Amino acid sequence: MTELSGVDLARQALVAAREAAKGATPGGSLA
């Protein structure tokens, strides 16, 4: 189990939010 830093957690959250927005918006027009 690797130790995650704040930057890694923030990056994961950004990726998750981007994927959620892409799935919620037609065409994923959120940049």
Short mmCIF file of C-alpha atoms in Angstrom, two decimals:
data_model
loop_
_atom_site.label_atom_id
_atom_site.label_comp_id
_atom_site.label_asym_id
_atom_site.label_seq_id
_atom_site.Cartn_x
_atom_site.Cartn_y
_atom_site.Cartn_z
CA MET A 1 0.00 0.00 0.00
CA THR A 2 1.56 3.25 -1.13
CA GLU A 3 1.31 6.50 0.80
CA LEU A 4 -0.59 9.17 -1.13
CA SER A 5 0.33 12.81 -0.81
CA GLY A 6 -2.11 15.71 -0.88
CA VAL A 7 -1.20 16.39 -4.50
CA ASP A 8 -1.98 12.81 -5.48
CA LEU A 9 -5.32 12.94 -3.69
CA ALA A 10 -6.19 16.26 -5.33
CA ARG A 11 -5.24 14.88 -8.75
CA GLN A 12 -7.42 11.82 -8.16
CA ALA A 13 -10.32 14.05 -7.14
CA LEU A 14 -9.86 16.19 -10.26
CA VAL A 15 -9.83 13.13 -12.51
CA ALA A 16 -12.93 11.72 -10.81
CA ALA A 17 -14.76 15.03 -11.13
CA ARG A 18 -13.76 15.30 -14.80
CA GLU A 19 -15.01 11.77 -15.49
CA ALA A 20 -18.27 12.50 -13.67
CA ALA A 21 -18.78 15.71 -15.63
CA LYS A 22 -17.98 13.89 -18.87
CA GLY A 23 -20.62 11.27 -18.07
CA ALA A 24 -23.20 13.84 -16.97
CA THR A 25 -22.84 16.32 -19.84
CA PRO A 26 -23.54 15.38 -23.47
CA GLY A 27 -20.25 15.53 -25.33
CA GLY A 28 -18.39 16.36 -22.13
CA SER A 29 -18.15 20.06 -22.98
CA LEU A 30 -16.60 20.86 -19.59
CA ALA A 31 -12.93 21.77 -20.04
#
